[in-house]
Coordinates of C-alpha atoms in Angstrom, one line a residue:
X548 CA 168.4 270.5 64.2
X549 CA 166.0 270.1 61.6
X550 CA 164.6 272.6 59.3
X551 CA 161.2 273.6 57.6
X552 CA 163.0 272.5 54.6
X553 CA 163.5 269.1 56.2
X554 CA 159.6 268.1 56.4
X555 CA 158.7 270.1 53.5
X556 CA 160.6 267.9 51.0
X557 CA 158.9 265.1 49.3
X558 CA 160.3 261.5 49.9
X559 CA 159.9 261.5 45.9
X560 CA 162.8 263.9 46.2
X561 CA 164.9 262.9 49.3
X562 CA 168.5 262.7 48.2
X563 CA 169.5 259.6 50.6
X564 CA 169.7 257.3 47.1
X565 CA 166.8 254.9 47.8
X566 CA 163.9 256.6 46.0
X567 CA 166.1 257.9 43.7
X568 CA 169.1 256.5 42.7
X569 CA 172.2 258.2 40.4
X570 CA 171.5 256.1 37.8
X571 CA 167.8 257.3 37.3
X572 CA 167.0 260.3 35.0
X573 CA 163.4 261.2 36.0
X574 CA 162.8 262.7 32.2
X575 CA 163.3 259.3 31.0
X576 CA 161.1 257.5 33.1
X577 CA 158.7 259.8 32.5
X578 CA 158.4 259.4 28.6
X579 CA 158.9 255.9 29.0
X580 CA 156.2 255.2 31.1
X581 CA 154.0 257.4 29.3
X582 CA 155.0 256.1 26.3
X583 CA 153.9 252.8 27.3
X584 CA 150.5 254.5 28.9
X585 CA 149.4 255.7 25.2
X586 CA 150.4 251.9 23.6
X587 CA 148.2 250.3 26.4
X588 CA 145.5 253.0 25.6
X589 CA 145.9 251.5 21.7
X590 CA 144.6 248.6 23.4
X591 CA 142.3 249.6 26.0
X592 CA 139.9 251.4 24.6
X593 CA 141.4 252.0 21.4
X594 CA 141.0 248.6 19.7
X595 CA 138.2 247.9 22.0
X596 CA 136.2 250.8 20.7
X597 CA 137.5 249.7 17.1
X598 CA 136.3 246.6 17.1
X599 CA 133.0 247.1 18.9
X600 CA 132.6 249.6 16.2
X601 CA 133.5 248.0 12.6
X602 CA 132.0 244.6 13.1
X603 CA 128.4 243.7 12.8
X604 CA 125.9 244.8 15.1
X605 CA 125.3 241.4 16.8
X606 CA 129.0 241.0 17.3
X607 CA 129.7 244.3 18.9
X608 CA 129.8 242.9 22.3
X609 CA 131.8 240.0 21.2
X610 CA 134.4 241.6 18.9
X611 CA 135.1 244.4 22.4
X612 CA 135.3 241.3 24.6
X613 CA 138.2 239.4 22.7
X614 CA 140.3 241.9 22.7
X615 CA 139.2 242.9 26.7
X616 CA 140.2 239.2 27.6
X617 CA 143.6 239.2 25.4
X618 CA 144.6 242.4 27.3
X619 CA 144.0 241.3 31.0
X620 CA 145.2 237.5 30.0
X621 CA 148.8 238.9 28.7
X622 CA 149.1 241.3 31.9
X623 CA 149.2 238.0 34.0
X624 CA 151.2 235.8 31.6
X625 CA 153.9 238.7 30.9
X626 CA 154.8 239.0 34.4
X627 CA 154.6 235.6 35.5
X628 CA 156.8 234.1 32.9
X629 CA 156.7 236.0 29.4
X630 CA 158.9 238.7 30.4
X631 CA 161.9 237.0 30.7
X632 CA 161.2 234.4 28.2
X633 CA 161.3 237.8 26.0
X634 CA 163.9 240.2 27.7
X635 CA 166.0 237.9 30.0
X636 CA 168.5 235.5 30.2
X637 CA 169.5 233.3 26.9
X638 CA 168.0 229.6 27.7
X639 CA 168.2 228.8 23.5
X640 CA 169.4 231.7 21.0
X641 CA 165.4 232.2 19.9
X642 CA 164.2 232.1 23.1
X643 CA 164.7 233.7 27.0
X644 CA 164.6 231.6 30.3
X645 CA 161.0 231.8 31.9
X646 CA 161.3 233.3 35.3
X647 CA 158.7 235.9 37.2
X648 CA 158.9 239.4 37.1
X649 CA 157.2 239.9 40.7
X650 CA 159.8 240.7 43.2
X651 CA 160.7 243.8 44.3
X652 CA 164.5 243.1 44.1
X653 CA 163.6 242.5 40.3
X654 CA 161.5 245.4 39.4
X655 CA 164.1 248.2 41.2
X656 CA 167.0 247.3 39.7
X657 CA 168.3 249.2 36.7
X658 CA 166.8 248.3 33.5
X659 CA 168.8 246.1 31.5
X660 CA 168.3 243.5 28.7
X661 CA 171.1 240.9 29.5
X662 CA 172.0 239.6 26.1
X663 CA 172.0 242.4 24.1
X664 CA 175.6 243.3 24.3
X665 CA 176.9 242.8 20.5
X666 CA 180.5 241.3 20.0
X667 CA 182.8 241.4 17.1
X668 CA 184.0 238.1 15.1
X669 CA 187.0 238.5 17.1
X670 CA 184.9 238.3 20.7
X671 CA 185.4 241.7 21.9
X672 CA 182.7 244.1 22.6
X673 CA 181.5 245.6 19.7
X674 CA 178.5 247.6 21.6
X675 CA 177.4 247.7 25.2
X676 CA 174.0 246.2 26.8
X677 CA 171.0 248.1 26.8
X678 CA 170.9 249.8 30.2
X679 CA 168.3 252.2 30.7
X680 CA 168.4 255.1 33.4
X681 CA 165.1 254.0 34.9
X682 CA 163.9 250.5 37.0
X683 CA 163.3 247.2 35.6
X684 CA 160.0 248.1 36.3
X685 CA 159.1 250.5 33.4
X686 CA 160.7 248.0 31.4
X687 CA 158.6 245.1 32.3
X688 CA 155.4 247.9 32.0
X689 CA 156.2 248.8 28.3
X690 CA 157.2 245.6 27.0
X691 CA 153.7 244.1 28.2
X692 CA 151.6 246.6 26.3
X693 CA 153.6 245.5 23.1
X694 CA 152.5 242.1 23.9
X695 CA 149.0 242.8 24.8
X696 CA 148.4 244.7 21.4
X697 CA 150.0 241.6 19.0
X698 CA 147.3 239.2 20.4
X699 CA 144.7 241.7 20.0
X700 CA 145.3 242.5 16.5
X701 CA 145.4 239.0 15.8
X702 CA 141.8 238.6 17.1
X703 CA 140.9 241.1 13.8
X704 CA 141.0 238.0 11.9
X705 CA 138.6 235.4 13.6
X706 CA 136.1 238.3 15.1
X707 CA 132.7 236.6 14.2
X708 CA 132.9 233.0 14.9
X709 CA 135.6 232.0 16.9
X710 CA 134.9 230.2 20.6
X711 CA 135.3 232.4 23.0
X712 CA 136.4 229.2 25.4
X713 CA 139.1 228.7 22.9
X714 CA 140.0 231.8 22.5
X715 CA 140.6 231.9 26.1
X716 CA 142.7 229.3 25.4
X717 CA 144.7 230.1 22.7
X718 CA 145.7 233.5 23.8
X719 CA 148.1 232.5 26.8
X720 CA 149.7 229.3 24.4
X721 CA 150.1 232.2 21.7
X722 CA 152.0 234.5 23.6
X723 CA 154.5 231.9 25.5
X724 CA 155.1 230.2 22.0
X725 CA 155.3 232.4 19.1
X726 CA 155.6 236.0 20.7
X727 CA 158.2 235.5 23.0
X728 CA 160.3 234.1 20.2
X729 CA 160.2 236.9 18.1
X730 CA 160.6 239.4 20.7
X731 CA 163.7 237.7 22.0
X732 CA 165.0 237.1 18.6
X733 CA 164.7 240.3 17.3
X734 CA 164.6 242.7 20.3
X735 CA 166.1 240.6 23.4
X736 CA 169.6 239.4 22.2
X737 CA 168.6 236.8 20.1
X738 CA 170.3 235.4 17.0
X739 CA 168.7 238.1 14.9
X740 CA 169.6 240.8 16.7
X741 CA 172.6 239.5 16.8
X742 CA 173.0 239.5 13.5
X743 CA 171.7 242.9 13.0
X744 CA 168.8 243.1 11.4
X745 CA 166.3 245.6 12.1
X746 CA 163.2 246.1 13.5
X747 CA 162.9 249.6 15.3
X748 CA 159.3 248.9 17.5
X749 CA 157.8 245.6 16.5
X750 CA 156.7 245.8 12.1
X751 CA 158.0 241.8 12.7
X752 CA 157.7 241.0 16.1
X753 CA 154.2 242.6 16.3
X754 CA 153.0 243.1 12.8
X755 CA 154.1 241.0 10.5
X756 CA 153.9 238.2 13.3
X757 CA 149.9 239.0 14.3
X758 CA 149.1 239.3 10.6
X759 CA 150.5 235.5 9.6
X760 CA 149.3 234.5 12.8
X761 CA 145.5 235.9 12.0
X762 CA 145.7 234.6 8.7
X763 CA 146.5 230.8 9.4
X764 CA 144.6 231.2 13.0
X765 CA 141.6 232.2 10.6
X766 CA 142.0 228.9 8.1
X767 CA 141.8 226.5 11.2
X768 CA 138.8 228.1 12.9
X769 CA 136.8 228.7 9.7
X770 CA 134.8 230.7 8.1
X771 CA 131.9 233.4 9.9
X772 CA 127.9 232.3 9.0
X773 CA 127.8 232.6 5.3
X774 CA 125.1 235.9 6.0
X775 CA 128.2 237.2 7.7
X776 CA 130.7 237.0 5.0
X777 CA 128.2 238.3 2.9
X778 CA 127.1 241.6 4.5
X779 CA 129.1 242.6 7.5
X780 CA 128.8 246.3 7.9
X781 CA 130.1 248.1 11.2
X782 CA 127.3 249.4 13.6
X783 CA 128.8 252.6 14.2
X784 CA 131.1 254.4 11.5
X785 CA 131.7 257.3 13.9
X786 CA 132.6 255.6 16.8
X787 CA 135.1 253.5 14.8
X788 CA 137.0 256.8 13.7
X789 CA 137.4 257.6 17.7
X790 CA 139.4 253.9 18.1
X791 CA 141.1 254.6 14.9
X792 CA 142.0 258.2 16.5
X793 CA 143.0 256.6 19.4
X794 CA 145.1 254.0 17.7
X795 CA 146.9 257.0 15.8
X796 CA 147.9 259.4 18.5
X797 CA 148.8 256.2 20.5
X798 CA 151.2 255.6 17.9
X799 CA 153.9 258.0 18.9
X800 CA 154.2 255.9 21.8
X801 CA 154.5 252.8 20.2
X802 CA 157.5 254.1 18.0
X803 CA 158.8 257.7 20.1
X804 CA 159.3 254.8 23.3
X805 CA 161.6 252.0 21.4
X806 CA 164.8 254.1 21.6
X807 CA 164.5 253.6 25.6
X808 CA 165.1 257.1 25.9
X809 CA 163.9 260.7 25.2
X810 CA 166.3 261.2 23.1
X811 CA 166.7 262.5 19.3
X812 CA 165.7 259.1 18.0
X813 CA 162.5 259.4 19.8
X814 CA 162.0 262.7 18.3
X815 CA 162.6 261.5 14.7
X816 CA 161.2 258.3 15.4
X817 CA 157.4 260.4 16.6
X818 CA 157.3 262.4 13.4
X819 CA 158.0 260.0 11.0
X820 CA 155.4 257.9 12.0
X821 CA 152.9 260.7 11.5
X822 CA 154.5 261.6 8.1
X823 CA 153.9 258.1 7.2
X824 CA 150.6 257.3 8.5
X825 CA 148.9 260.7 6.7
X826 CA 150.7 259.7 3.7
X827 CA 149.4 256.2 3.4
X828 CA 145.5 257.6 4.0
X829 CA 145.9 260.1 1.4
X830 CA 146.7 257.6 -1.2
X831 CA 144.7 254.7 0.4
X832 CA 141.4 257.1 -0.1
X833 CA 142.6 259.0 -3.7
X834 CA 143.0 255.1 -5.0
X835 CA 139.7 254.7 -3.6
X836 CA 137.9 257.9 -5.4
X837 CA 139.9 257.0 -8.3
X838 CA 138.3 253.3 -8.9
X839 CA 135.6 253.5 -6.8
X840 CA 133.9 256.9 -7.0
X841 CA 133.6 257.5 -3.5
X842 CA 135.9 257.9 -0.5
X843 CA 135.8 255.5 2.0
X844 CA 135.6 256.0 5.4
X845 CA 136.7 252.2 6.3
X846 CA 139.3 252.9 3.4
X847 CA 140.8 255.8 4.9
X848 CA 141.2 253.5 8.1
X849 CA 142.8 250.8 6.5
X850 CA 145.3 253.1 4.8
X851 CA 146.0 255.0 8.0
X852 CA 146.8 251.7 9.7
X853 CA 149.1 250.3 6.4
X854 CA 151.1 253.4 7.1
X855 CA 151.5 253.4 10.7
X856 CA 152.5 249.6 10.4
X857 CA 154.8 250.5 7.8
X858 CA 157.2 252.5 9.4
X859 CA 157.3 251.0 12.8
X860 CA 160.5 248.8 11.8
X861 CA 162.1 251.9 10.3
X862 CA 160.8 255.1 12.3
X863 CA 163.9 256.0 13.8
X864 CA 166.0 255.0 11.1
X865 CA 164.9 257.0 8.3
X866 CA 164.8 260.1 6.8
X867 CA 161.5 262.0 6.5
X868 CA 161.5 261.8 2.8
X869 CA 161.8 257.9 2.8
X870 CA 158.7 257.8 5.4
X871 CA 156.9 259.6 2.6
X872 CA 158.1 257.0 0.2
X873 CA 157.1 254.6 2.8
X874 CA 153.7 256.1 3.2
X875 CA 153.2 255.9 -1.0
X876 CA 154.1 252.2 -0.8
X877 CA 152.0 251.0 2.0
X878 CA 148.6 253.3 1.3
X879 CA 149.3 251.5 -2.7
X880 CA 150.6 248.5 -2.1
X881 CA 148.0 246.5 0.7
X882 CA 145.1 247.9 -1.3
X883 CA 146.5 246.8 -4.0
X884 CA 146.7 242.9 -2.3
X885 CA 143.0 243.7 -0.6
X886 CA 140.8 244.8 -3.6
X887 CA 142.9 243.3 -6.3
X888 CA 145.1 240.1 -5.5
X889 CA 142.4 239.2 -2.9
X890 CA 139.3 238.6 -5.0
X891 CA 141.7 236.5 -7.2
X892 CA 143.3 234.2 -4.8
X893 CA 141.3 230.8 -3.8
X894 CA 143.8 230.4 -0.9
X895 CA 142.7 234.3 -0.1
X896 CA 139.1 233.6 -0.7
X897 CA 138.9 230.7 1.4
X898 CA 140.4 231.6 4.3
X899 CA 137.9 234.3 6.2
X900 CA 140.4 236.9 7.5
X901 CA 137.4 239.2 9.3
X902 CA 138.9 242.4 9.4
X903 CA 141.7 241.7 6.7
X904 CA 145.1 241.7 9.1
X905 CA 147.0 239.8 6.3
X906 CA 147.2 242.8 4.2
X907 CA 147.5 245.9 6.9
X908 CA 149.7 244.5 8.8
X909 CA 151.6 241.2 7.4
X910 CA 151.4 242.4 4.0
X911 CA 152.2 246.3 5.7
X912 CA 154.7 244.7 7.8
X913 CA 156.8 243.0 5.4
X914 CA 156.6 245.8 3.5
X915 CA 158.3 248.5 5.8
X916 CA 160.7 245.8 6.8
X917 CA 162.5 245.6 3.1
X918 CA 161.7 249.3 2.7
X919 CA 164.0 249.8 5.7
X920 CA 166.5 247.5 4.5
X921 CA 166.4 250.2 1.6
X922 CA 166.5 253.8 3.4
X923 CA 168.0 252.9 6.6
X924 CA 170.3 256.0 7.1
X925 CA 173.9 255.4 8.4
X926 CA 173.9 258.2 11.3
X927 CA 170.2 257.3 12.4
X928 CA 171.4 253.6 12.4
X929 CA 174.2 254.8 14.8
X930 CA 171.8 255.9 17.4
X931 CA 170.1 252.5 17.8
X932 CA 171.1 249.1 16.1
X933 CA 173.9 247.6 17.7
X934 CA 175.8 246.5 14.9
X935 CA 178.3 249.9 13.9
X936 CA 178.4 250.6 9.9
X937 CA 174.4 249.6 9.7
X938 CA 172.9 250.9 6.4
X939 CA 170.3 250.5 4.0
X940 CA 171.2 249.7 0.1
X941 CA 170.2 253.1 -0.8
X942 CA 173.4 253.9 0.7
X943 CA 175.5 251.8 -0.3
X944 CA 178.6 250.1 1.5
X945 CA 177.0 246.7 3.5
X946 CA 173.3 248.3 2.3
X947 CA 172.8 245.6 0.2
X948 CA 173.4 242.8 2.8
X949 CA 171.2 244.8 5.0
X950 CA 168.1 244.1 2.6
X951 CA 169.2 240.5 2.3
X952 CA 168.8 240.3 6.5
X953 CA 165.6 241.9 6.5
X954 CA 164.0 239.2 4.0
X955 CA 165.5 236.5 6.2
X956 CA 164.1 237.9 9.2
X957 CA 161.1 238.3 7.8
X958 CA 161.0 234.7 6.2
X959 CA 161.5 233.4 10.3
X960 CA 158.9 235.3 11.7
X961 CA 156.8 234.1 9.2
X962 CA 157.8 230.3 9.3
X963 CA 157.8 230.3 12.7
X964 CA 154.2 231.9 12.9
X965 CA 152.7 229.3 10.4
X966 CA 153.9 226.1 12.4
X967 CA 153.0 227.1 15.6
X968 CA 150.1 228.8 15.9
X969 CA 148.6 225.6 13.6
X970 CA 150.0 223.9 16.5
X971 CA 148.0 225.9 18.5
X972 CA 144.9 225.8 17.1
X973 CA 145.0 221.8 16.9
X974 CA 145.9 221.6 20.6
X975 CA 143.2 223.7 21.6
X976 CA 140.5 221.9 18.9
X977 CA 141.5 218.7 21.4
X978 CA 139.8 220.8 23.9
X979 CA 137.0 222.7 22.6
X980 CA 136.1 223.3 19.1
X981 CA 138.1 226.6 17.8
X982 CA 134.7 227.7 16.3
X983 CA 131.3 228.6 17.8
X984 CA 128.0 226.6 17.2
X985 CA 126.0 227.4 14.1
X986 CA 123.3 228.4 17.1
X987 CA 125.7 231.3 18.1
X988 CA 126.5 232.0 14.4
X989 CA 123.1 232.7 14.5
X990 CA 122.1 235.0 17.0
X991 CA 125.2 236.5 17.8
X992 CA 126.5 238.4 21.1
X993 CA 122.6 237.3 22.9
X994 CA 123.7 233.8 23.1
X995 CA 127.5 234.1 23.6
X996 CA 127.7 236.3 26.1
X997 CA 123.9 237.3 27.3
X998 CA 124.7 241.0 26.8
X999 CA 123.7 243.3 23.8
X1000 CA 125.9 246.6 22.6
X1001 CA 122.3 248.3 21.2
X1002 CA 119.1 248.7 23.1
X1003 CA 117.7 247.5 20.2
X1004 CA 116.1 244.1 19.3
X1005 CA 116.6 242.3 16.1
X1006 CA 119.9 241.4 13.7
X1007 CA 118.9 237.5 13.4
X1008 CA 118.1 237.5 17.2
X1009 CA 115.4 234.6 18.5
X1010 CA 112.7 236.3 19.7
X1011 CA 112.1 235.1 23.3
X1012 CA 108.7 236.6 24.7
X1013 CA 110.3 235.9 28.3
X1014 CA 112.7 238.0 27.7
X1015 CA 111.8 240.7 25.2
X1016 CA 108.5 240.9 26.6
X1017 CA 104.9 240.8 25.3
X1018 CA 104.1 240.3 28.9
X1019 CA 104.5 243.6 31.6
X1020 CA 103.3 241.5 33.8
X1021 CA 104.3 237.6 34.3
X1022 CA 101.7 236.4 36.6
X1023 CA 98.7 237.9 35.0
X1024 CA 100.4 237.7 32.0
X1025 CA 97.8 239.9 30.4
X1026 CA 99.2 241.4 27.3
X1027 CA 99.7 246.0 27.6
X1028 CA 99.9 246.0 24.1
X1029 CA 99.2 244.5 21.0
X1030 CA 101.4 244.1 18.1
X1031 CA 99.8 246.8 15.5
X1032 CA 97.7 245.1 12.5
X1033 CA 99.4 243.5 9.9
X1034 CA 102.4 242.7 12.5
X1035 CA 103.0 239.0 13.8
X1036 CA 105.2 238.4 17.4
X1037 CA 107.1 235.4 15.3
X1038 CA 109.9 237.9 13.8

């Protein structure tokens, strides 16, 4: 007979084995699809607000709409093919066989990452596959927002000019070419990780790949109008620091999620990034005061951003004092490259990197890569890379062939990056041109998109009396109200 207990319990919580199955621990899934939650909201609205906020006042609209599109346009790409061109079965050892991600068989399963099992010389099993205690499902869900954020940080480069037609364009080629390749190279059981070298939550696969990426993306579509490039301030300092807040706090989902568990790692992995990040602003704004006279508020940005990029291929791998170290290095370093080694460089000079992603995170990238290679720590290497006796030089033993990886893996990612995404951009330019019409250049969001951020006329906008109105009324069109002496309607 049944029993009030019977209908009072959940189906969540029905122990017949279909809703939940032994292998799933419920803690895990829960940090791992929140953890994949706060990287999306990096994204959506984080970046969004970030970008609407630092550019120009005519690009506002613009700037928020790139990285809108780039979000929604990897969602459909990801689980359609990029996935498993990323996570799935080996079809070359850079790259994963393209198959959906769609079907329910798929998505319930146990999480796995096929190749990933790491073998000795001698072919016997040096560390198992990566098998999380949750469904394929969360895995597909996390992995995406890692791939939605890399083609949105690359738009910080060509925000200003770029087509948005080719943009369009450009964002799905992008990600099937160059992203899944680093992501199965480095995270998906590709010759890299093979190999060993590490790269705890994406400072290659994300950071140092978007920043190269930006960079050359930037040479082929050209410079912004030269008013542009000459005085771009952002529209709305304050609302900047909220998608730079967001981008922060997101963060410890970004690097507490990459262990696949919540586990110590995580834990470690959380509070190193903070230690970091605060770390690289501090010295980021006290180099600022110190040769500039003045903080900067954009400064302090930049150098939160160097530090959180920084640690992301080390987080869980090294001790809090070496993310301090870290945080020195990347708030010093990048600035160094953006106010220094920038307004020297012709190649630099010429190439119109918008929002400067070469230095905070290619430069930033590269730069907690080695520094990994240096302070990865032998019992925090233990909990995550796959090859046993991992270590950074600082500590001796194989430390010193453990910088010499992370330079090559670097060197790939950035090889790999140059060629295609110049592939990219010339494909695409056989389509339609990669940059917008000196018209556009012009005016700005009004004739891109039709849409304005500001109720507020002006900013190199045509005036159009149709539009903006002289006229209340358009069949009388009897003027309400003059423009005051002194004032002509031609502005």
């Amino acid at each position: 007979m049944s029993t009030a207990a019977d209908y009072n319990m959940s189906v969540g919580y029905s122990p017949n084995g279909i809703v939940v199955p032994p292998w799933l621990n419920k803690g895990d899934n829960a940090w791992q699809m929140i953890a994949a939650t706060l990287v999306g909201l990096q994204s959506m609205p984080g970046l969004v607000i970030l970008y609407g906020s630092i550019v120009k006042k005519k690009w506002a609209v613009n700037a928020a709409f790139m990285a809108l599109y780039a979000f929604a346009a990897v969602w459909l790409c990801w689980v359609t093919w990029g996935y498993n061109m990323s996570f799935g079965h080996q079809l070359l050892p850079f790259w994963g066989k393209a198959r959906p991600a769609l079907g329910q068989k798929f998505l319930l399963m146990q999480a796995v990452l096929p190749e990933s099992t790491h073998f000795f010389k001698d072919g016997s099993q040096e560390t198992a596959w990566i098998n999380p205690n949750y469904p394929m499902a969360t895995m597909v869900y996390f992995q995406c927002v890692f791939a939605a954020i890399t083609l949105i940080l690359l738009a910080g480069s060509l925000l200003g000019r770029m087509n948005i037609r080719a943009w369009m364009i450009f964002v799905p080629l992008w990600l099937t070419f160059s992203y899944t390749i680093g992501a199965f190279s480095l995270w998906g059981g590709g010759f890299l990780f093979q190999w060993g070298v590490m790269d705890y939550s994406g400072g290659y696969v994300i950071h140092l790949s978007s920043g190269i990426a930006g960079f050359t993306a930037a040479y082929w579509v050209g410079p912004r109008s030269t008013k542009d490039r000459e005085r771009f301030p952002p529209n709305n300092v304050l609302l900047m620091l909220a998608g730079a807040g967001i981008l922060w706090m997101g963060w410890a989902g970004f690097n507490g999620g990459d262990p696949y568990a919540a586990n110590l790692d995580s834990s470690i992995a959380v509070l190193n990034t903070n230690i970091c990040a605060a770390t690289s602003l501090l010295v980021w704004t006290s180099l600022d005061v110190i040769f500039f006279k003045k903080p900067s508020v954009i400064g302090a940005v930049q150098g939160m951003i160097t530090g959180l990029v920084c640690i992301t291929p080390g987080a869980g791998l090294v001790q809090g004092w070496a993310a301090i170290v870290m945080g020195i290095l990347s708030g010093s370093i990048p600035w160094f490259t953006m106010m220094v080694v920038h307004k020297r460089s012709k190649l630099l000079q010429r190439v119109d990197d918008t929002l400067g992603v070469f230095h905070t995170h290619a430069v930033a990238g590269f730069l907690g890569g080695v520094t990994t290679g240096l302070f990865a720590e032998p019992t925090l290497c233990s909990m995550f890379v796959p090859v046993t006796n991992s270590r950074g030089a600082f500590y001796g033993g194989s430390g010193g062939m453990q910088l010499l990886k992370q330079v090559v893996g670097a060197l790939f990612i950035v090889g790999w990056n140059v060629v295609v995404t110049s592939i990219i951009c010339l494909v695409v330019r056989l389509i339609v041109p990669l940059r917008m019409p000196e018209e556009e250049l012009v005016i700005g969001d009004d004739a891109v998109h039709g849409e304005e951020a500001y109720a507020l006329w002006g900013d190199g906008e045509k005036y159009d009396s149709s539009k903006h109105g002289w006229y209340s009324d358009n069949e009388t069109n009897q003027p309400r109200n003059r423009a005051p002496s002194g004032v002509t309607q031609d502005v």
